Amino acid sequence: MPTDPTSPYLPFGDNTHAPWYGKDILSVNQFNRDDLGYVFGVAHEMRGMVERVGTFDLLKGKILANLFYEPSTRTSSSFTAAMERLGGSVIPINEVKYSSVSKGESLPDTIRTLECYVDVIVLRHPEVGSAAIAAQAARKPVINAGDGIGEHPTQALLDTFTIFEELGEGVVDGLTVTMLGDLKYGRTVHSLARLLSLYKVKLNYVSPDILRMPKEVMDEVAEKGIPQDEYTSLEEVLPETDVLYVTRVQKERFEDPAVYEGARGAFLINPEIMQAARKEMIVMHPLPRVGEISTDFDGDPRAAYFRQMEYGLYVRMALLAMVLGKA
Ligand code: NCD
């Protein structure tokens, strides 16, 4: 089993009494600050191991089912890469139309089927609460990879890890984070606002009026004593922003295409706009982008969205190792 002698964290190995062994990851509300320190410590280790040896055998013999009822590029392929870099293997089910789902099989039955063959299930599904339903049906760990407009906890974990790695762990308390775009339907910002409320951040929400952050998320964040302000234009808050988190308008969630057409294109991040921002800040995006950030900005050192994807690999490696009792 590979171990890093210089590591300040737990060595890799059998750790089946660890608190995350066998657990589901359904919501960011399962994590406190200590947990995040632990996840990011393991993720940091994973980064070092990938850089040094590429692939290693921590999860050799373990199998992951990647069950995706909604489209995905990054989440599904980074979970696959994470499992394979740890020596495990993957059953990908990303075209549910070719599976028994198209015959009308229920989610709990599909989950019960897969867990006969695998050790952990990653699920993306269009309905809020679907991951919790799957977890109830399953004996094996279920990881929520997005439940409709509900949550996307592994994305929020990788987003927060990105902030730690890019700006420094010590500075998270005191940061101003501005979330921009579709805050109503964007599950990544629902999870990220909740997770960042573990720190003493200031949150700005910038969106068209019809796409404001849901009240229940704002209420939860307010309970933690986190200041939150809402805006319809970016101008006022850009100069004070340390992290600008841009999101796409979630076309697939709109019942009326005309409403979507009216809402998209409200914001565009480009080099000219970014002249008003700090030099030492970062721009993040969970991706895919569909016109919110001009490609002209990609070469700017503040453009962190491609690096953010790579951090996702290490965080997902850490989570898989944790729930399978190896970290
Ligand atoms: C996000 C998602 O699926 O919620 N994508 C991702 O996982 N990186 C964001 C989006 O689709 O806009």
Short mmCIF file of C-alpha atoms and ligand atoms in Angstrom, two decimals:
data_model
loop_
_atom_site.label_atom_id
_atom_site.label_comp_id
_atom_site.label_asym_id
_atom_site.label_seq_id
_atom_site.Cartn_x
_atom_site.Cartn_y
_atom_site.Cartn_z
CA MET A 1 0.00 0.00 0.00
CA PRO A 2 1.63 3.33 -0.93
CA THR A 3 2.24 5.79 1.86
CA ASP A 4 3.87 9.17 1.80
CA PRO A 5 6.32 9.39 4.71
CA THR A 6 6.24 13.19 4.63
CA SER A 7 2.47 13.32 4.91
CA PRO A 8 0.88 15.05 7.89
CA TYR A 9 -2.29 13.07 7.27
CA LEU A 10 -3.35 9.53 8.00
CA PRO A 11 -1.43 7.04 5.90
CA PHE A 12 -3.46 5.21 3.31
CA GLY A 13 -4.46 1.70 4.22
CA ASP A 14 -7.25 -0.22 5.82
CA ASN A 15 -9.17 2.21 7.93
CA THR A 16 -12.56 0.59 8.14
CA HIS A 17 -13.39 2.20 11.49
CA ALA A 18 -12.95 5.67 9.98
CA PRO A 19 -16.02 7.89 10.27
CA TRP A 20 -16.79 7.97 6.53
CA TYR A 21 -16.50 4.24 5.92
CA GLY A 22 -19.73 2.96 4.35
CA LYS A 23 -21.37 6.40 4.46
CA ASP A 24 -23.48 8.03 1.77
CA ILE A 25 -22.58 11.51 0.57
CA LEU A 26 -25.90 13.18 -0.11
CA SER A 27 -25.64 16.79 1.06
CA VAL A 28 -23.00 19.29 2.08
CA ASN A 29 -24.83 19.57 5.40
CA GLN A 30 -23.08 16.32 6.43
CA PHE A 31 -19.74 18.18 6.62
CA ASN A 32 -18.30 20.43 9.32
CA ARG A 33 -15.05 22.36 9.15
CA ASP A 34 -13.02 19.51 10.61
CA ASP A 35 -14.45 17.14 8.01
CA LEU A 36 -13.44 19.53 5.25
CA GLY A 37 -9.92 19.74 6.65
CA TYR A 38 -9.83 15.95 6.52
CA VAL A 39 -11.24 15.62 2.96
CA PHE A 40 -8.90 18.30 1.64
CA GLY A 41 -5.94 16.73 3.43
CA VAL A 42 -6.65 13.42 1.71
CA ALA A 43 -7.30 15.21 -1.62
CA HIS A 44 -3.95 16.98 -1.28
CA GLU A 45 -2.30 13.58 -0.72
CA MET A 46 -4.07 12.21 -3.78
CA ARG A 47 -2.71 15.08 -5.84
CA GLY A 48 0.81 14.27 -4.70
CA MET A 49 0.36 10.58 -5.49
CA VAL A 50 -1.07 11.28 -8.96
CA GLU A 51 1.82 13.63 -9.69
CA ARG A 52 4.39 11.10 -8.47
CA VAL A 53 3.01 7.73 -9.58
CA GLY A 54 -0.12 8.45 -11.64
CA THR A 55 -2.11 5.36 -10.71
CA PHE A 56 -1.89 3.22 -7.58
CA ASP A 57 -3.69 0.28 -6.05
CA LEU A 58 -5.53 1.72 -3.04
CA LEU A 59 -8.96 0.56 -4.32
CA LYS A 60 -7.78 -2.45 -6.30
CA GLY A 61 -10.65 -4.89 -6.76
CA LYS A 62 -13.33 -2.32 -5.88
CA ILE A 63 -16.04 -1.48 -8.40
CA LEU A 64 -17.99 1.75 -8.85
CA ALA A 65 -21.33 2.09 -10.67
CA ASN A 66 -21.62 5.49 -12.35
CA LEU A 67 -25.40 5.85 -12.81
CA PHE A 68 -26.29 9.00 -14.73
CA TYR A 69 -29.89 9.86 -15.65
CA GLU A 70 -28.78 13.36 -16.78
CA PRO A 71 -25.96 14.45 -19.10
CA SER A 72 -22.47 14.83 -17.66
CA THR A 73 -18.92 15.18 -18.91
CA ARG A 74 -16.83 16.29 -15.93
CA THR A 75 -18.59 14.61 -13.04
CA SER A 76 -18.90 11.20 -14.66
CA SER A 77 -15.45 11.15 -16.22
CA SER A 78 -13.72 12.49 -13.11
CA PHE A 79 -15.36 9.79 -10.97
CA THR A 80 -14.24 7.21 -13.55
CA ALA A 81 -10.71 8.61 -13.61
CA ALA A 82 -10.67 8.79 -9.79
CA MET A 83 -11.67 5.15 -9.43
CA GLU A 84 -9.24 3.97 -12.10
CA ARG A 85 -6.33 6.02 -10.72
CA LEU A 86 -6.95 4.22 -7.43
CA GLY A 87 -6.79 0.85 -9.18
CA GLY A 88 -10.54 0.19 -9.11
CA SER A 89 -12.95 -0.27 -11.99
CA VAL A 90 -16.19 1.28 -13.17
CA ILE A 91 -19.53 0.19 -14.61
CA PRO A 92 -20.74 3.24 -16.53
CA ILE A 93 -24.48 3.61 -17.03
CA ASN A 94 -24.86 6.98 -18.63
CA GLU A 95 -27.36 6.15 -21.29
CA VAL A 96 -30.17 5.00 -19.06
CA LYS A 97 -32.34 4.64 -22.13
CA TYR A 98 -30.37 1.52 -22.96
CA SER A 99 -30.78 0.09 -19.45
CA SER A 100 -33.85 -1.40 -17.76
CA VAL A 101 -34.80 2.13 -16.68
CA SER A 102 -36.37 2.44 -20.14
CA LYS A 103 -38.51 -0.62 -19.32
CA GLY A 104 -39.92 1.28 -16.36
CA GLU A 105 -37.69 -0.02 -13.58
CA SER A 106 -37.87 2.12 -10.44
CA LEU A 107 -34.84 3.89 -9.02
CA PRO A 108 -34.76 1.75 -5.84
CA ASP A 109 -34.86 -1.45 -7.91
CA THR A 110 -32.08 -0.21 -10.21
CA ILE A 111 -30.00 0.64 -7.14
CA ARG A 112 -30.67 -2.77 -5.53
CA THR A 113 -29.57 -4.39 -8.76
CA LEU A 114 -26.33 -2.46 -9.11
CA GLU A 115 -25.28 -2.94 -5.54
CA CYS A 116 -25.23 -6.70 -6.10
CA TYR A 117 -22.27 -6.06 -8.39
CA VAL A 118 -20.46 -2.99 -7.07
CA ASP A 119 -19.06 -1.44 -3.89
CA VAL A 120 -20.19 2.17 -4.34
CA ILE A 121 -22.76 3.97 -6.50
CA VAL A 122 -22.49 7.50 -7.92
CA LEU A 123 -25.92 8.81 -8.95
CA ARG A 124 -27.07 11.80 -10.99
CA HIS A 125 -30.82 12.12 -11.34
CA PRO A 126 -33.27 14.90 -12.33
CA GLU A 127 -35.37 14.77 -9.16
CA VAL A 128 -34.60 16.56 -5.91
CA GLY A 129 -34.20 13.98 -3.15
CA SER A 130 -33.45 11.10 -5.54
CA ALA A 131 -30.04 10.44 -3.99
CA ALA A 132 -31.63 10.12 -0.56
CA ILE A 133 -34.22 7.68 -1.96
CA ALA A 134 -31.42 5.65 -3.55
CA ALA A 135 -29.44 5.67 -0.32
CA GLN A 136 -32.43 4.32 1.58
CA ALA A 137 -32.70 1.43 -0.82
CA ALA A 138 -28.97 0.69 -0.78
CA ARG A 139 -26.67 -1.08 1.66
CA LYS A 140 -23.65 0.24 -0.20
CA PRO A 141 -22.57 3.92 -0.18
CA VAL A 142 -24.39 6.26 -2.56
CA ILE A 143 -22.73 9.50 -3.67
CA ASN A 144 -24.99 12.29 -4.93
CA ALA A 145 -23.63 13.63 -8.22
CA GLY A 146 -26.54 16.09 -8.60
CA ASP A 147 -30.20 15.62 -7.73
CA GLY A 148 -32.12 17.95 -10.06
CA ILE A 149 -32.04 21.51 -8.74
CA GLY A 150 -31.28 20.21 -5.24
CA GLU A 151 -27.62 19.65 -4.38
CA HIS A 152 -24.29 18.76 -5.95
CA PRO A 153 -22.18 18.14 -2.85
CA THR A 154 -19.04 16.75 -4.50
CA GLN A 155 -18.91 19.81 -6.75
CA ALA A 156 -19.14 22.14 -3.73
CA LEU A 157 -16.36 20.18 -2.03
CA LEU A 158 -14.12 20.51 -5.07
CA ASP A 159 -15.06 24.19 -5.40
CA THR A 160 -14.06 24.85 -1.79
CA PHE A 161 -10.87 22.81 -2.26
CA THR A 162 -10.11 25.00 -5.29
CA ILE A 163 -10.50 28.13 -3.15
CA PHE A 164 -8.19 26.63 -0.49
CA GLU A 165 -5.54 25.61 -3.00
CA GLU A 166 -5.68 28.80 -5.05
CA LEU A 167 -6.03 31.47 -2.37
CA GLY A 168 -4.73 29.68 0.73
CA GLU A 169 -6.65 27.88 3.45
CA GLY A 170 -5.91 30.58 6.00
CA VAL A 171 -7.72 33.28 4.04
CA VAL A 172 -11.11 31.63 3.55
CA ASP A 173 -12.44 33.39 6.63
CA GLY A 174 -12.88 36.95 5.42
CA LEU A 175 -13.36 36.24 1.71
CA THR A 176 -16.08 37.86 -0.38
CA VAL A 177 -17.61 35.30 -2.73
CA THR A 178 -19.89 36.52 -5.51
CA MET A 179 -22.15 33.96 -7.19
CA LEU A 180 -23.40 35.01 -10.61
CA GLY A 181 -25.99 33.66 -13.03
CA ASP A 182 -28.76 31.13 -12.49
CA LEU A 183 -28.93 30.92 -8.72
CA LYS A 184 -32.47 29.53 -8.75
CA TYR A 185 -31.89 26.32 -10.67
CA GLY A 186 -28.12 25.95 -10.25
CA ARG A 187 -27.56 23.12 -7.78
CA THR A 188 -23.83 23.87 -7.54
CA VAL A 189 -24.46 27.25 -5.95
CA HIS A 190 -27.09 25.80 -3.59
CA SER A 191 -24.46 23.42 -2.23
CA LEU A 192 -21.60 25.92 -2.32
CA ALA A 193 -23.46 28.66 -0.41
CA ARG A 194 -24.33 26.13 2.31
CA LEU A 195 -20.79 24.76 2.50
CA LEU A 196 -19.10 28.17 2.57
CA SER A 197 -21.35 29.20 5.44
CA LEU A 198 -19.02 27.09 7.63
CA TYR A 199 -16.54 29.97 7.16
CA LYS A 200 -16.79 33.68 7.90
CA VAL A 201 -17.38 34.64 4.28
CA LYS A 202 -19.52 37.36 2.76
CA LEU A 203 -21.82 36.12 -0.01
CA ASN A 204 -23.10 38.24 -2.88
CA TYR A 205 -25.74 36.84 -5.21
CA VAL A 206 -25.99 38.45 -8.66
CA SER A 207 -28.76 37.17 -10.93
CA PRO A 208 -31.69 38.21 -13.09
CA ASP A 209 -34.67 38.81 -10.83
CA ILE A 210 -36.39 35.58 -11.92
CA LEU A 211 -33.30 33.47 -11.09
CA ARG A 212 -32.61 34.55 -7.51
CA MET A 213 -31.14 32.26 -4.84
CA PRO A 214 -33.99 30.22 -3.26
CA LYS A 215 -35.24 31.46 0.08
CA GLU A 216 -34.64 28.15 1.83
CA VAL A 217 -30.93 28.24 0.96
CA MET A 218 -30.66 31.88 2.07
CA ASP A 219 -32.45 31.08 5.32
CA GLU A 220 -30.06 28.22 6.11
CA VAL A 221 -27.05 30.41 5.36
CA ALA A 222 -28.50 33.28 7.43
CA GLU A 223 -28.86 30.95 10.42
CA LYS A 224 -25.08 30.61 10.43
CA GLY A 225 -24.75 34.40 10.68
CA ILE A 226 -23.32 34.82 7.16
CA PRO A 227 -23.97 38.20 5.49
CA GLN A 228 -25.72 37.82 2.11
CA ASP A 229 -26.74 40.50 -0.40
CA GLU A 230 -28.62 40.24 -3.66
CA TYR A 231 -27.98 42.26 -6.82
CA THR A 232 -29.12 42.31 -10.42
CA SER A 233 -25.88 43.81 -11.72
CA LEU A 234 -22.26 42.81 -11.16
CA GLU A 235 -20.69 46.29 -11.32
CA GLU A 236 -21.20 47.24 -7.71
CA VAL A 237 -19.70 44.08 -6.19
CA LEU A 238 -16.97 43.08 -8.66
CA PRO A 239 -14.24 45.33 -7.15
CA GLU A 240 -14.64 43.76 -3.66
CA THR A 241 -14.91 40.16 -4.92
CA ASP A 242 -12.25 37.55 -4.07
CA VAL A 243 -14.02 34.63 -5.75
CA LEU A 244 -16.37 35.18 -8.69
CA TYR A 245 -18.38 31.97 -9.18
CA VAL A 246 -20.10 32.08 -12.57
CA THR A 247 -22.89 29.68 -13.56
CA ARG A 248 -24.80 28.90 -16.74
CA VAL A 249 -28.55 29.51 -17.05
CA GLN A 250 -29.94 25.98 -16.65
CA LYS A 251 -31.90 25.67 -19.91
CA GLU A 252 -33.21 22.17 -19.11
CA ARG A 253 -35.07 23.41 -16.00
CA PHE A 254 -37.27 25.96 -17.82
CA GLU A 255 -40.80 25.00 -18.79
CA ASP A 256 -41.14 27.93 -21.18
CA PRO A 257 -38.28 28.31 -23.72
CA ALA A 258 -39.19 31.99 -24.14
CA VAL A 259 -38.44 32.62 -20.46
CA TYR A 260 -35.06 30.92 -20.89
CA GLU A 261 -34.31 33.04 -23.95
CA GLY A 262 -35.14 36.14 -21.92
CA ALA A 263 -32.84 35.14 -19.05
CA ARG A 264 -29.77 33.87 -20.89
CA GLY A 265 -27.04 36.24 -21.90
CA ALA A 266 -27.68 38.56 -18.95
CA PHE A 267 -24.00 38.49 -17.95
CA LEU A 268 -20.74 38.17 -19.82
CA ILE A 269 -17.34 37.97 -18.17
CA ASN A 270 -14.63 39.29 -20.48
CA PRO A 271 -11.24 41.02 -20.13
CA GLU A 272 -12.79 44.52 -20.23
CA ILE A 273 -15.27 43.83 -17.40
CA MET A 274 -12.52 42.13 -15.38
CA GLN A 275 -10.41 45.29 -15.38
CA ALA A 276 -12.57 46.43 -12.48
CA ALA A 277 -11.73 43.31 -10.43
CA ARG A 278 -8.78 42.72 -8.12
CA LYS A 279 -5.50 41.34 -9.44
CA GLU A 280 -5.44 38.60 -6.81
CA MET A 281 -8.87 37.06 -7.11
CA ILE A 282 -10.17 34.01 -9.00
CA VAL A 283 -12.98 33.33 -11.44
CA MET A 284 -14.58 29.89 -11.11
CA HIS A 285 -17.28 28.08 -13.10
CA PRO A 286 -18.53 24.50 -12.60
CA LEU A 287 -18.77 24.25 -16.42
CA PRO A 288 -20.11 23.74 -19.02
CA ARG A 289 -20.10 27.41 -20.01
CA VAL A 290 -22.51 28.50 -22.69
CA GLY A 291 -21.49 32.09 -23.27
CA GLU A 292 -21.11 33.50 -19.73
CA ILE A 293 -17.32 33.74 -19.90
CA SER A 294 -15.58 34.90 -23.04
CA THR A 295 -12.77 32.63 -24.21
CA ASP A 296 -10.66 35.83 -24.42
CA PHE A 297 -10.45 35.67 -20.63
CA ASP A 298 -9.09 32.09 -20.50
CA GLY A 299 -5.44 33.19 -20.58
CA ASP A 300 -5.84 35.46 -17.54
CA PRO A 301 -4.17 33.99 -14.43
CA ARG A 302 -7.38 34.70 -12.50
CA ALA A 303 -9.30 32.25 -14.74
CA ALA A 304 -9.35 29.22 -12.41
CA TYR A 305 -12.11 27.18 -14.08
CA PHE A 306 -9.84 24.73 -15.87
CA ARG A 307 -7.69 24.18 -12.78
CA GLN A 308 -10.93 23.70 -10.81
CA MET A 309 -11.74 20.60 -12.91
CA GLU A 310 -8.41 19.04 -12.03
CA TYR A 311 -8.96 19.65 -8.31
CA GLY A 312 -12.20 17.70 -8.76
CA LEU A 313 -10.27 14.55 -9.60
CA TYR A 314 -8.35 14.67 -6.31
CA VAL A 315 -11.44 15.43 -4.22
CA ARG A 316 -13.36 12.55 -5.82
CA MET A 317 -10.41 10.21 -5.26
CA ALA A 318 -10.44 11.26 -1.60
CA LEU A 319 -14.20 10.71 -1.24
CA LEU A 320 -14.08 7.26 -2.85
CA ALA A 321 -11.19 6.20 -0.61
CA MET A 322 -13.04 7.53 2.45
CA VAL A 323 -16.38 5.79 1.87
CA LEU A 324 -14.57 2.56 0.96
CA GLY A 325 -12.59 2.66 4.21
CA LYS A 326 -9.16 3.29 2.73
CA ALA A 327 -8.42 6.82 3.88
C1 NCD B 1 -22.93 21.35 -13.14
C2 NCD B 1 -24.15 20.48 -12.85
O1 NCD B 1 -24.30 19.42 -13.45
O2 NCD B 1 -24.91 20.92 -12.00
N1 NCD B 1 -21.96 20.71 -13.93
C3 NCD B 1 -21.00 19.97 -13.31
O3 NCD B 1 -21.28 19.01 -12.62
N2 NCD B 1 -19.73 20.40 -13.43
C4 NCD B 1 -23.25 22.70 -13.66
C5 NCD B 1 -24.11 22.85 -14.88
O4 NCD B 1 -24.52 21.89 -15.50
O5 NCD B 1 -24.37 24.00 -15.22
#
